[in-house]
mmCIF file of C-alpha atoms in Angstrom:
data_model
loop_
_atom_site.group_PDB
_atom_site.id
_atom_site.type_symbol
_atom_site.label_atom_id
_atom_site.label_comp_id
_atom_site.label_asym_id
_atom_site.label_seq_id
_atom_site.Cartn_x
_atom_site.Cartn_y
_atom_site.Cartn_z
ATOM 1 C CA MET A 1 -50.283 -2.774 80.316
ATOM 2 C CA ASP A 2 -51.489 -4.826 83.498
ATOM 3 C CA LYS A 3 -53.512 -3.131 85.840
ATOM 4 C CA ASP A 4 -51.227 -3.458 88.788
ATOM 5 C CA THR A 5 -48.579 -2.202 86.495
ATOM 6 C CA LYS A 6 -50.266 0.836 85.474
ATOM 7 C CA GLU A 7 -50.853 1.714 89.051
ATOM 8 C CA LEU A 8 -47.808 1.634 90.298
ATOM 9 C CA ILE A 9 -46.798 4.022 87.192
ATOM 10 C CA GLU A 10 -49.072 6.203 88.366
ATOM 11 C CA LYS A 11 -48.177 6.061 91.763
ATOM 12 C CA ILE A 12 -44.253 6.902 90.831
ATOM 13 C CA LEU A 13 -45.607 9.871 88.663
ATOM 14 C CA HIS A 14 -47.490 11.386 91.801
ATOM 15 C CA GLU A 15 -43.932 11.009 93.491
ATOM 16 C CA ILE A 16 -42.178 12.504 90.978
ATOM 17 C CA ALA A 17 -44.423 15.884 90.718
ATOM 18 C CA GLU A 18 -44.900 16.016 94.654
ATOM 19 C CA ASP A 19 -41.262 15.694 95.571
ATOM 20 C CA ILE A 20 -40.971 18.727 91.857
ATOM 21 C CA ILE A 21 -43.327 20.758 94.282
ATOM 22 C CA SER A 22 -41.495 20.346 97.786
ATOM 23 C CA ARG A 23 -38.187 21.615 95.863
ATOM 24 C CA PHE A 24 -38.881 24.008 94.760
ATOM 25 C CA ASN A 25 -41.307 25.717 97.176
ATOM 26 C CA LYS A 26 -38.158 25.051 99.453
ATOM 27 C CA GLY A 27 -36.154 27.153 96.693
ATOM 28 C CA GLU A 28 -34.079 24.455 94.942
ATOM 29 C CA LEU A 29 -34.474 25.028 91.114
ATOM 30 C CA LYS A 30 -32.975 28.847 91.721
ATOM 31 C CA ASN A 31 -31.603 29.693 88.664
ATOM 32 C CA LYS A 32 -31.964 26.259 86.651
ATOM 33 C CA ILE A 33 -33.813 27.425 83.673
ATOM 34 C CA GLY A 34 -32.653 24.722 81.347
ATOM 35 C CA LEU A 35 -35.670 22.479 78.717
ATOM 36 C CA PHE A 36 -32.720 19.530 79.607
ATOM 37 C CA SER A 37 -31.389 20.155 83.106
ATOM 38 C CA GLY A 38 -33.567 22.658 84.734
ATOM 39 C CA LYS A 39 -37.129 24.610 85.045
ATOM 40 C CA ALA A 40 -38.251 24.690 81.398
ATOM 41 C CA GLY A 41 -38.078 20.752 81.332
ATOM 42 C CA ILE A 42 -39.695 20.458 85.116
ATOM 43 C CA SER A 43 -42.426 23.027 83.798
ATOM 44 C CA LEU A 44 -43.313 20.625 81.067
ATOM 45 C CA PHE A 45 -43.664 17.412 82.795
ATOM 46 C CA MET A 46 -45.406 19.264 85.133
ATOM 47 C CA PHE A 47 -48.279 20.574 82.344
ATOM 48 C CA TYR A 48 -48.412 16.688 80.650
ATOM 49 C CA ASN A 49 -48.355 14.959 84.146
ATOM 50 C CA GLY A 50 -51.210 17.613 85.028
ATOM 51 C CA ARG A 51 -53.482 16.678 81.877
ATOM 52 C CA TYR A 52 -52.638 13.084 81.983
ATOM 53 C CA PHE A 53 -54.195 13.220 85.481
ATOM 54 C CA GLU A 54 -56.552 16.370 85.138
ATOM 55 C CA ASN A 55 -54.912 17.574 87.765
ATOM 56 C CA GLU A 56 -55.626 22.028 88.470
ATOM 57 C CA ARG A 57 -52.860 21.633 91.297
ATOM 58 C CA TYR A 58 -50.076 19.416 89.111
ATOM 59 C CA LYS A 59 -51.192 21.803 85.514
ATOM 60 C CA GLU A 60 -50.418 25.534 88.586
ATOM 61 C CA TYR A 61 -46.993 24.520 89.659
ATOM 62 C CA ALA A 62 -46.242 23.953 86.115
ATOM 63 C CA LYS A 63 -47.221 27.795 85.448
ATOM 64 C CA HIS A 64 -45.368 28.812 88.470
ATOM 65 C CA ILE A 65 -42.804 26.921 87.199
ATOM 66 C CA LEU A 66 -42.510 28.561 83.914
ATOM 67 C CA GLU A 67 -42.949 31.792 85.966
ATOM 68 C CA ASP A 68 -39.894 31.395 87.691
ATOM 69 C CA VAL A 69 -37.870 30.168 84.441
ATOM 70 C CA PHE A 70 -38.615 34.140 83.221
ATOM 71 C CA ASN A 71 -38.049 35.623 86.682
ATOM 72 C CA ASP A 72 -34.284 34.321 86.299
ATOM 73 C CA ILE A 73 -34.138 35.674 82.905
ATOM 74 C CA ASN A 74 -35.353 38.391 83.920
ATOM 75 C CA ASN A 75 -32.053 38.646 86.595
ATOM 76 C CA ASP A 76 -29.137 38.102 84.089
ATOM 77 C CA SER A 77 -29.414 34.080 83.584
ATOM 78 C CA LEU A 78 -28.646 34.360 79.935
ATOM 79 C CA LEU A 79 -26.832 30.991 78.698
ATOM 80 C CA PRO A 80 -28.051 30.598 75.175
ATOM 81 C CA THR A 81 -27.668 26.696 74.785
ATOM 82 C CA TYR A 82 -30.164 24.458 73.732
ATOM 83 C CA CYS A 83 -29.348 22.048 77.064
ATOM 84 C CA ASN A 84 -28.889 24.666 79.413
ATOM 85 C CA GLY A 85 -30.195 28.238 78.287
ATOM 86 C CA LEU A 86 -32.590 30.449 76.585
ATOM 87 C CA ALA A 87 -32.728 28.149 73.014
ATOM 88 C CA GLY A 88 -34.292 25.300 75.112
ATOM 89 C CA VAL A 89 -36.776 27.770 77.104
ATOM 90 C CA GLY A 90 -37.349 28.787 73.634
ATOM 91 C CA TRP A 91 -38.303 25.124 72.296
ATOM 92 C CA ALA A 92 -40.510 24.794 75.350
ATOM 93 C CA VAL A 93 -42.400 27.689 75.150
ATOM 94 C CA ASN A 94 -42.949 27.569 71.521
ATOM 95 C CA HIS A 95 -44.312 23.495 72.412
ATOM 96 C CA LEU A 96 -46.245 24.201 75.216
ATOM 97 C CA ALA A 97 -47.907 26.740 73.016
ATOM 98 C CA GLU A 98 -48.592 24.927 69.801
ATOM 99 C CA ASN A 99 -49.613 22.226 72.111
ATOM 100 C CA GLY A 100 -52.294 23.693 74.273
ATOM 101 C CA PHE A 101 -50.684 24.162 77.693
ATOM 102 C CA ILE A 102 -50.007 27.910 77.847
ATOM 103 C CA GLU A 103 -51.810 31.224 75.840
ATOM 104 C CA LYS A 104 -50.723 31.945 72.124
ATOM 105 C CA GLU A 105 -49.922 34.889 73.044
ATOM 106 C CA SER A 106 -46.761 33.609 75.089
ATOM 107 C CA LEU A 107 -44.889 33.053 71.794
ATOM 108 C CA GLU A 108 -44.541 36.858 72.132
ATOM 109 C CA VAL A 109 -41.414 37.016 74.429
ATOM 110 C CA LEU A 110 -39.804 34.424 71.923
ATOM 111 C CA LYS A 111 -38.861 37.626 69.832
ATOM 112 C CA ASP A 112 -37.018 39.724 72.340
ATOM 113 C CA PHE A 113 -34.576 35.945 72.627
ATOM 114 C CA ASP A 114 -34.376 36.049 68.275
ATOM 115 C CA ILE A 115 -31.586 38.282 68.139
ATOM 116 C CA TYR A 116 -29.562 37.265 71.315
ATOM 117 C CA LEU A 117 -29.874 33.892 70.465
ATOM 118 C CA TYR A 118 -28.963 34.692 66.587
ATOM 119 C CA ASP A 119 -25.838 36.589 67.842
ATOM 120 C CA SER A 120 -24.660 33.005 69.904
ATOM 121 C CA MET A 121 -25.657 30.898 67.134
ATOM 122 C CA ILE A 122 -23.239 33.130 64.741
ATOM 123 C CA ALA A 123 -20.286 33.230 67.755
ATOM 124 C CA TYR A 124 -19.994 29.759 68.142
ATOM 125 C CA SER A 125 -21.000 28.808 64.575
ATOM 126 C CA ARG A 126 -17.578 30.640 63.568
ATOM 127 C CA SER A 127 -15.665 29.326 66.858
ATOM 128 C CA GLY A 128 -16.316 25.633 65.293
ATOM 129 C CA ASN A 129 -18.688 24.678 67.940
ATOM 130 C CA PHE A 130 -21.691 23.217 66.269
ATOM 131 C CA ASP A 131 -23.060 21.116 69.146
ATOM 132 C CA PHE A 132 -26.577 20.396 69.320
ATOM 133 C CA LEU A 133 -26.583 20.508 73.300
ATOM 134 C CA HIS A 134 -24.244 23.401 73.637
ATOM 135 C CA GLY A 135 -23.323 25.055 70.178
ATOM 136 C CA ALA A 136 -24.820 26.647 67.440
ATOM 137 C CA THR A 137 -27.051 23.727 65.934
ATOM 138 C CA GLY A 138 -29.197 23.206 68.859
ATOM 139 C CA ILE A 139 -30.401 27.050 68.423
ATOM 140 C CA ALA A 140 -30.299 26.516 64.647
ATOM 141 C CA PHE A 141 -32.864 23.860 65.285
ATOM 142 C CA TYR A 142 -35.281 26.325 68.072
ATOM 143 C CA PHE A 143 -34.495 29.045 64.263
ATOM 144 C CA THR A 144 -36.681 26.031 63.271
ATOM 145 C CA GLN A 145 -39.581 26.132 64.734
ATOM 146 C CA ARG A 146 -39.897 30.292 64.385
ATOM 147 C CA PHE A 147 -39.165 30.870 60.851
ATOM 148 C CA ARG A 148 -43.194 31.228 60.541
ATOM 149 C CA GLU A 149 -43.093 34.359 63.434
ATOM 150 C CA ASN A 150 -39.566 36.265 62.633
ATOM 151 C CA GLU A 151 -38.858 36.921 58.717
ATOM 152 C CA ASN A 152 -35.669 37.515 59.625
ATOM 153 C CA ILE A 153 -35.100 33.772 60.674
ATOM 154 C CA ALA A 154 -34.528 32.914 57.024
ATOM 155 C CA GLY A 155 -30.977 35.291 56.850
ATOM 156 C CA TYR A 156 -30.179 33.497 60.196
ATOM 157 C CA LEU A 157 -30.435 29.262 59.073
ATOM 158 C CA ASN A 158 -28.920 30.540 55.826
ATOM 159 C CA GLU A 159 -25.643 32.246 57.818
ATOM 160 C CA TYR A 160 -25.370 29.221 60.571
ATOM 161 C CA ILE A 161 -25.530 26.572 57.122
ATOM 162 C CA GLU A 162 -22.271 28.864 55.139
ATOM 163 C CA GLU A 163 -20.674 29.369 58.446
ATOM 164 C CA LEU A 164 -20.981 25.199 58.890
ATOM 165 C CA LYS A 165 -19.311 25.075 55.348
ATOM 166 C CA LYS A 166 -16.322 26.662 56.224
ATOM 167 C CA HIS A 167 -15.430 24.226 59.274
ATOM 168 C CA THR A 168 -16.150 21.449 56.634
ATOM 169 C CA ILE A 169 -14.097 19.062 55.492
ATOM 170 C CA PHE A 170 -14.610 17.729 52.504
ATOM 171 C CA ASP A 171 -13.782 14.507 51.218
ATOM 172 C CA ASP A 172 -14.451 15.041 46.938
ATOM 173 C CA GLU A 173 -13.440 11.540 46.148
ATOM 174 C CA ASN A 174 -15.321 9.576 48.846
ATOM 175 C CA ASN A 175 -18.272 11.816 47.596
ATOM 176 C CA SER A 176 -18.689 12.517 52.037
ATOM 177 C CA ALA A 177 -17.881 15.199 54.695
ATOM 178 C CA LYS A 178 -17.060 15.259 58.430
ATOM 179 C CA ILE A 179 -15.962 18.194 61.232
ATOM 180 C CA GLU A 180 -13.975 18.411 64.222
ATOM 181 C CA SER A 181 -16.478 18.084 67.726
ATOM 182 C CA THR A 182 -14.705 18.435 70.757
ATOM 183 C CA VAL A 183 -14.668 15.361 73.275
ATOM 184 C CA LEU A 184 -13.382 14.546 76.535
ATOM 185 C CA ASP A 185 -10.764 11.545 77.328
ATOM 186 C CA GLU A 186 -10.601 9.384 80.490
ATOM 187 C CA ASN A 187 -8.542 11.996 82.044
ATOM 188 C CA GLU A 188 -11.111 14.694 81.968
ATOM 189 C CA LYS A 189 -9.521 16.514 79.001
ATOM 190 C CA SER A 190 -10.603 17.818 76.225
ATOM 191 C CA LYS A 191 -9.590 16.690 72.565
ATOM 192 C CA LYS A 192 -10.752 17.229 69.167
ATOM 193 C CA VAL A 193 -12.303 13.962 67.039
ATOM 194 C CA TYR A 194 -14.690 13.537 64.496
ATOM 195 C CA ASN A 195 -18.267 12.676 66.870
ATOM 196 C CA LEU A 196 -21.288 10.903 65.319
ATOM 197 C CA SER A 197 -23.414 11.131 67.827
ATOM 198 C CA LEU A 198 -26.893 12.687 68.413
ATOM 199 C CA SER A 199 -25.662 14.643 71.432
ATOM 200 C CA HIS A 200 -22.823 16.799 70.074
ATOM 201 C CA GLY A 201 -21.513 15.371 66.863
ATOM 202 C CA MET A 202 -22.866 15.067 63.481
ATOM 203 C CA SER A 203 -25.967 12.652 63.846
ATOM 204 C CA SER A 204 -27.790 16.090 64.751
ATOM 205 C CA ILE A 205 -26.042 17.889 62.253
ATOM 206 C CA ILE A 206 -27.688 15.744 59.972
ATOM 207 C CA ILE A 207 -31.152 16.086 61.500
ATOM 208 C CA ILE A 208 -31.439 19.785 61.241
ATOM 209 C CA LEU A 209 -29.918 20.026 57.983
ATOM 210 C CA CYS A 210 -33.282 18.071 57.555
ATOM 211 C CA ARG A 211 -35.488 19.852 58.751
ATOM 212 C CA ILE A 212 -33.896 23.483 57.686
ATOM 213 C CA ALA A 213 -34.189 21.840 53.967
ATOM 214 C CA GLY A 214 -38.042 21.359 54.839
ATOM 215 C CA ILE A 215 -38.745 24.706 54.907
ATOM 216 C CA SER A 216 -38.507 25.239 51.778
ATOM 217 C CA GLN A 217 -36.806 24.680 47.571
ATOM 218 C CA ASP A 218 -34.510 27.361 48.291
ATOM 219 C CA TYR A 219 -33.213 25.791 52.039
ATOM 220 C CA LYS A 220 -33.083 22.442 50.334
ATOM 221 C CA ILE A 221 -30.921 22.995 47.837
ATOM 222 C CA ASN A 222 -28.219 24.247 50.028
ATOM 223 C CA CYS A 223 -28.641 21.891 52.492
ATOM 224 C CA LEU A 224 -29.069 18.331 49.746
ATOM 225 C CA SER A 225 -25.421 18.105 49.567
ATOM 226 C CA LEU A 226 -24.041 18.287 53.186
ATOM 227 C CA ILE A 227 -26.798 15.839 54.762
ATOM 228 C CA GLU A 228 -25.343 13.597 51.625
ATOM 229 C CA LYS A 229 -22.292 13.801 52.495
ATOM 230 C CA PHE A 230 -22.839 13.654 56.197
ATOM 231 C CA THR A 231 -24.435 10.873 56.191
ATOM 232 C CA ASN A 232 -21.981 8.520 54.219
ATOM 233 C CA TYR A 233 -19.084 9.571 56.714
ATOM 234 C CA ILE A 234 -20.847 8.659 59.146
ATOM 235 C CA ILE A 235 -21.475 5.084 56.777
ATOM 236 C CA GLU A 236 -18.416 4.310 55.523
ATOM 237 C CA ASN A 237 -16.899 4.240 59.532
ATOM 238 C CA LYS A 238 -18.989 1.401 60.080
ATOM 239 C CA ASN A 239 -17.868 -1.121 62.335
ATOM 240 C CA THR A 240 -16.033 -4.022 60.610
ATOM 241 C CA THR A 241 -16.196 -7.021 62.384
ATOM 242 C CA ARG A 242 -19.416 -7.198 65.693
ATOM 243 C CA ASP A 243 -21.871 -9.453 67.192
ATOM 244 C CA ASN A 244 -25.446 -9.083 66.721
ATOM 245 C CA LYS A 245 -24.816 -7.704 70.467
ATOM 246 C CA LEU A 246 -22.842 -4.899 69.795
ATOM 247 C CA SER A 247 -22.807 -1.513 67.911
ATOM 248 C CA PHE A 248 -22.843 -0.931 64.128
ATOM 249 C CA PHE A 249 -20.917 2.506 64.808
ATOM 250 C CA PRO A 250 -18.281 4.035 66.905
ATOM 251 C CA SER A 251 -18.552 7.105 68.779
ATOM 252 C CA TYR A 252 -16.362 8.747 67.150
ATOM 253 C CA ILE A 253 -13.448 8.955 64.881
ATOM 254 C CA GLU A 254 -9.494 10.295 66.335
ATOM 255 C CA ILE A 255 -8.094 13.443 64.772
ATOM 256 C CA ASP A 256 -5.944 10.962 63.047
ATOM 257 C CA GLY A 257 -8.255 8.567 61.439
ATOM 258 C CA SER A 258 -8.090 5.354 64.060
ATOM 259 C CA VAL A 259 -10.960 3.915 65.478
ATOM 260 C CA LYS A 260 -10.029 3.207 69.550
ATOM 261 C CA LYS A 261 -13.822 1.610 70.771
ATOM 262 C CA GLU A 262 -15.861 0.812 67.717
ATOM 263 C CA ARG A 263 -18.590 -0.312 70.720
ATOM 264 C CA SER A 264 -20.892 1.952 71.601
ATOM 265 C CA ARG A 265 -23.242 2.112 74.245
ATOM 266 C CA LEU A 266 -27.178 2.126 73.503
ATOM 267 C CA ALA A 267 -28.121 5.161 74.196
ATOM 268 C CA TRP A 268 -30.457 8.090 73.043
ATOM 269 C CA CYS A 269 -26.950 10.849 72.895
ATOM 270 C CA TYR A 270 -24.720 8.526 71.903
ATOM 271 C CA GLY A 271 -24.304 5.682 69.773
ATOM 272 C CA ASP A 272 -26.109 3.727 66.278
ATOM 273 C CA ILE A 273 -30.038 4.782 67.503
ATOM 274 C CA GLY A 274 -28.807 8.645 66.633
ATOM 275 C CA ASN A 275 -27.385 7.470 63.458
ATOM 276 C CA GLY A 276 -30.440 5.761 62.946
ATOM 277 C CA PHE A 277 -32.581 8.631 63.274
ATOM 278 C CA ALA A 278 -29.579 10.713 61.054
ATOM 279 C CA PHE A 279 -30.331 7.746 58.104
ATOM 280 C CA LEU A 280 -33.961 7.700 58.331
ATOM 281 C CA ASN A 281 -34.307 11.871 57.996
ATOM 282 C CA ALA A 282 -31.981 11.653 54.765
ATOM 283 C CA CYS A 283 -33.541 8.922 53.557
ATOM 284 C CA LYS A 284 -36.589 11.051 53.187
ATOM 285 C CA LEU A 285 -34.795 13.532 51.406
ATOM 286 C CA ILE A 286 -32.706 11.467 49.402
ATOM 287 C CA LYS A 287 -34.680 9.189 48.014
ATOM 288 C CA ASP A 288 -32.676 7.430 45.664
ATOM 289 C CA LYS A 289 -30.194 6.703 48.507
ATOM 290 C CA ALA A 290 -31.742 2.490 49.774
ATOM 291 C CA VAL A 291 -28.503 2.124 51.783
ATOM 292 C CA TYR A 292 -29.353 4.340 54.287
ATOM 293 C CA LYS A 293 -32.685 2.633 54.641
ATOM 294 C CA ASP A 294 -30.641 -0.836 54.522
ATOM 295 C CA ASN A 295 -28.619 1.205 57.599
ATOM 296 C CA TYR A 296 -31.695 2.962 59.714
ATOM 297 C CA ILE A 297 -33.239 -0.823 58.905
ATOM 298 C CA GLU A 298 -30.519 -2.902 60.170
ATOM 299 C CA ILE A 299 -29.383 -0.908 63.479
ATOM 300 C CA PHE A 300 -33.630 -0.443 64.493
ATOM 301 C CA ASP A 301 -34.277 -4.242 63.661
ATOM 302 C CA SER A 302 -30.310 -5.040 66.022
ATOM 303 C CA LEU A 303 -32.700 -3.746 69.147
ATOM 304 C CA SER A 304 -34.460 -6.367 69.182
ATOM 305 C CA VAL A 305 -31.129 -8.519 70.292
ATOM 306 C CA ARG A 306 -29.869 -5.046 72.715
ATOM 307 C CA THR A 307 -31.821 -5.438 75.562
ATOM 308 C CA ASP A 308 -29.692 -6.753 78.380
ATOM 309 C CA ALA A 309 -28.830 -3.254 80.547
ATOM 310 C CA LYS A 310 -25.731 -4.445 81.769
ATOM 311 C CA ASP A 311 -23.879 -5.615 78.294
ATOM 312 C CA GLN A 312 -25.397 -2.245 76.759
ATOM 313 C CA LEU A 313 -23.788 -0.396 79.308
ATOM 314 C CA ILE A 314 -27.200 0.830 81.052
ATOM 315 C CA ASN A 315 -26.595 1.775 84.077
ATOM 316 C CA ASP A 316 -29.119 4.127 85.174
ATOM 317 C CA SER A 317 -32.843 5.105 84.415
ATOM 318 C CA GLY A 318 -31.962 8.205 82.738
ATOM 319 C CA ILE A 319 -32.757 9.609 79.296
ATOM 320 C CA CYS A 320 -29.232 11.069 77.758
ATOM 321 C CA HIS A 321 -27.670 7.200 78.843
ATOM 322 C CA GLY A 322 -30.310 5.248 80.678
ATOM 323 C CA SER A 323 -32.896 2.829 80.346
ATOM 324 C CA SER A 324 -36.002 4.966 79.776
ATOM 325 C CA GLY A 325 -34.297 6.806 76.748
ATOM 326 C CA ILE A 326 -34.697 3.486 74.954
ATOM 327 C CA ASN A 327 -37.836 2.856 76.299
ATOM 328 C CA VAL A 328 -39.121 5.674 74.578
ATOM 329 C CA ILE A 329 -37.079 6.004 71.543
ATOM 330 C CA SER A 330 -38.939 2.294 71.103
ATOM 331 C CA ASN A 331 -42.395 4.198 71.954
ATOM 332 C CA VAL A 332 -41.309 6.358 68.753
ATOM 333 C CA LEU A 333 -40.105 3.363 66.282
ATOM 334 C CA SER A 334 -43.280 1.790 67.416
ATOM 335 C CA ASN A 335 -45.094 5.401 66.687
ATOM 336 C CA ILE A 336 -43.782 5.518 62.750
ATOM 337 C CA PHE A 337 -43.609 1.548 62.143
ATOM 338 C CA GLN A 338 -46.802 0.177 63.336
ATOM 339 C CA ILE A 339 -44.592 -3.085 64.649
ATOM 340 C CA GLU A 340 -45.393 -5.331 67.149
ATOM 341 C CA LYS A 341 -41.551 -5.804 68.754
ATOM 342 C CA TYR A 342 -41.328 -2.460 69.191
ATOM 343 C CA GLU A 343 -43.961 -2.877 71.523
ATOM 344 C CA SER A 344 -42.613 -5.500 73.105
ATOM 345 C CA LEU A 345 -39.677 -3.734 73.405
ATOM 346 C CA VAL A 346 -41.486 -0.760 75.382
ATOM 347 C CA ASP A 347 -42.959 -2.919 78.138
ATOM 348 C CA HIS A 348 -38.914 -5.079 78.303
ATOM 349 C CA TRP A 349 -37.405 -1.151 79.131
ATOM 350 C CA GLN A 350 -40.638 0.382 81.168
ATOM 351 C CA ASP A 351 -39.434 -3.381 83.272
ATOM 352 C CA VAL A 352 -36.069 -2.150 83.385
ATOM 353 C CA THR A 353 -36.790 1.196 84.167
ATOM 354 C CA LEU A 354 -39.003 0.162 87.111
ATOM 355 C CA SER A 355 -36.937 -2.193 89.089
ATOM 356 C CA TYR A 356 -34.416 0.757 89.460
ATOM 357 C CA TYR A 357 -36.974 2.510 91.875
ATOM 358 C CA SER A 358 -37.965 -1.304 93.566
ATOM 359 C CA ASN A 359 -34.833 -1.866 93.698
ATOM 360 C CA LYS A 360 -34.055 0.759 96.176
ATOM 361 C CA GLY A 361 -36.738 -0.356 98.026
ATOM 362 C CA ASN A 362 -39.525 1.925 95.849
ATOM 363 C CA ASP A 363 -38.293 4.949 96.070
ATOM 364 C CA LEU A 364 -37.482 8.003 93.795
ATOM 365 C CA GLU A 365 -33.572 7.569 94.488
ATOM 366 C CA GLY A 366 -33.982 4.598 92.489
ATOM 367 C CA PHE A 367 -33.688 6.807 89.623
ATOM 368 C CA SER A 368 -30.516 8.760 90.510
ATOM 369 C CA MET A 369 -27.830 9.139 87.431
ATOM 370 C CA ARG A 370 -24.540 7.389 87.862
ATOM 371 C CA THR A 371 -21.746 9.488 87.617
ATOM 372 C CA LYS A 372 -17.780 8.811 87.738
ATOM 373 C CA ASP A 373 -18.372 8.792 91.422
ATOM 374 C CA GLY A 374 -21.555 7.397 92.183
ATOM 375 C CA TYR A 375 -25.099 8.038 91.993
ATOM 376 C CA GLU A 376 -26.453 11.558 91.707
ATOM 377 C CA TYR A 377 -30.321 12.292 91.839
ATOM 378 C CA GLU A 378 -31.730 15.227 89.421
ATOM 379 C CA LEU A 379 -35.486 16.360 88.974
ATOM 380 C CA GLY A 380 -34.529 17.391 84.901
ATOM 381 C CA ILE A 381 -35.199 15.287 81.629
ATOM 382 C CA LEU A 382 -31.785 14.392 80.192
ATOM 383 C CA ASN A 383 -30.640 12.783 83.300
ATOM 384 C CA GLY A 384 -33.405 13.381 85.675
ATOM 385 C CA THR A 385 -37.381 11.999 87.470
ATOM 386 C CA ALA A 386 -38.733 14.660 85.282
ATOM 387 C CA GLY A 387 -37.715 12.801 81.725
ATOM 388 C CA VAL A 388 -38.294 8.789 83.706
ATOM 389 C CA GLY A 389 -42.245 10.384 84.501
ATOM 390 C CA LEU A 390 -41.858 11.736 80.605
ATOM 391 C CA SER A 391 -41.518 8.448 79.814
ATOM 392 C CA PHE A 392 -44.147 6.737 81.572
ATOM 393 C CA LEU A 393 -46.825 8.997 80.564
ATOM 394 C CA SER A 394 -45.297 8.296 76.818
ATOM 395 C CA ASN A 395 -46.498 4.773 77.495
ATOM 396 C CA LEU A 396 -50.004 5.518 79.198
ATOM 397 C CA ASP A 397 -50.236 7.521 76.747
ATOM 398 C CA LYS A 398 -48.814 6.923 73.575
ATOM 399 C CA ILE A 399 -51.149 9.646 71.552
ATOM 400 C CA ASN A 400 -48.467 12.512 73.609
ATOM 401 C CA LEU A 401 -45.486 11.713 71.828
ATOM 402 C CA ASN A 402 -44.677 15.072 70.600
ATOM 403 C CA TRP A 403 -42.620 16.616 72.885
ATOM 404 C CA THR A 404 -39.970 13.727 72.010
ATOM 405 C CA ASP A 405 -39.375 16.345 68.814
ATOM 406 C CA MET A 406 -37.021 18.393 72.021
ATOM 407 C CA LEU A 407 -35.027 14.469 71.085
ATOM 408 C CA LEU A 408 -34.804 14.935 67.024
ATOM 409 C CA ILE A 409 -36.283 11.889 67.053
ATOM 410 C CA ASN A 410 -39.753 12.332 66.305
#
């Protein structure tokens, strides 16, 4: 990174931090506790930003924002989900304590979370909601962090697996399995599909099962068959035709088995990248499955030619489905595989992200999220400036990529 680019990124990071402080002081962040959409995630960005700049003011505001999360919780802001609620807050507290941002004693508060989150996870599971962001799988991910601290977690995770099995549709002939999920159709109405994505579908379930399998041999035995069968289902639905700039896998399969949209966007939330990380995790556990390795290598290699933002349906800067998300993913891949081409992709997607800022006259509004009604300015990690800021910080300080674990890509 050249000196001018570094100075520009540092200027932007200061602007994001000051904007967050200003809006926090005005009370604009009330009742938004979430990791991905609210104060827990914004606090995490402020901690990392304060550490990078050695800025005590940023660190103090990070603490104030995190304290305000618990003020809201004490006032009954108790949504349980990983994206917007207590499971994500719990992940953030655990991460901040493990990485030296807050005292280890802070973990005591999570004991009060666990029973409520267990009840919520089981309720979601019994209703068939295994969504990562908004259902049982995100809460199960939180519990994979807690198993050393709470002796009941082993039982919680076993119940998650058993409920998952009850809702899974097995295909013994093809040694595969699938599970129903919900998406919004073109009329914004929900419909059932077989979702392959990282944010809401089978890719995240595979990764969480791999995490659970890594806890103990008993878990591994219970999880391996599910991991293999879900992974096989995704692979058997690989697109039959594509050019080298389009996706290998669809976003989802219709309940009748048809694929209406074979093309999926280049993004963290939906598309090939999430499938690639699912295959990578499965490959580490199931060593004799060369097909898993072949597929993740094929997916990650394709990023070198999938670089045109508009062709890849990238219309904003966010982590979820924008350029900074691909920047972070490229950084993680560079760290995992130590291959120079991924470092070149970091530079490319960093420049694309910076272009949104410069095209708006060097204004943070350039980092607004694209919606069906226009652009909307947000502060959160998934679609807002905190996420863009963390992406830039990962380019400036490549050692500090621990936070990417929240996205299931670490």
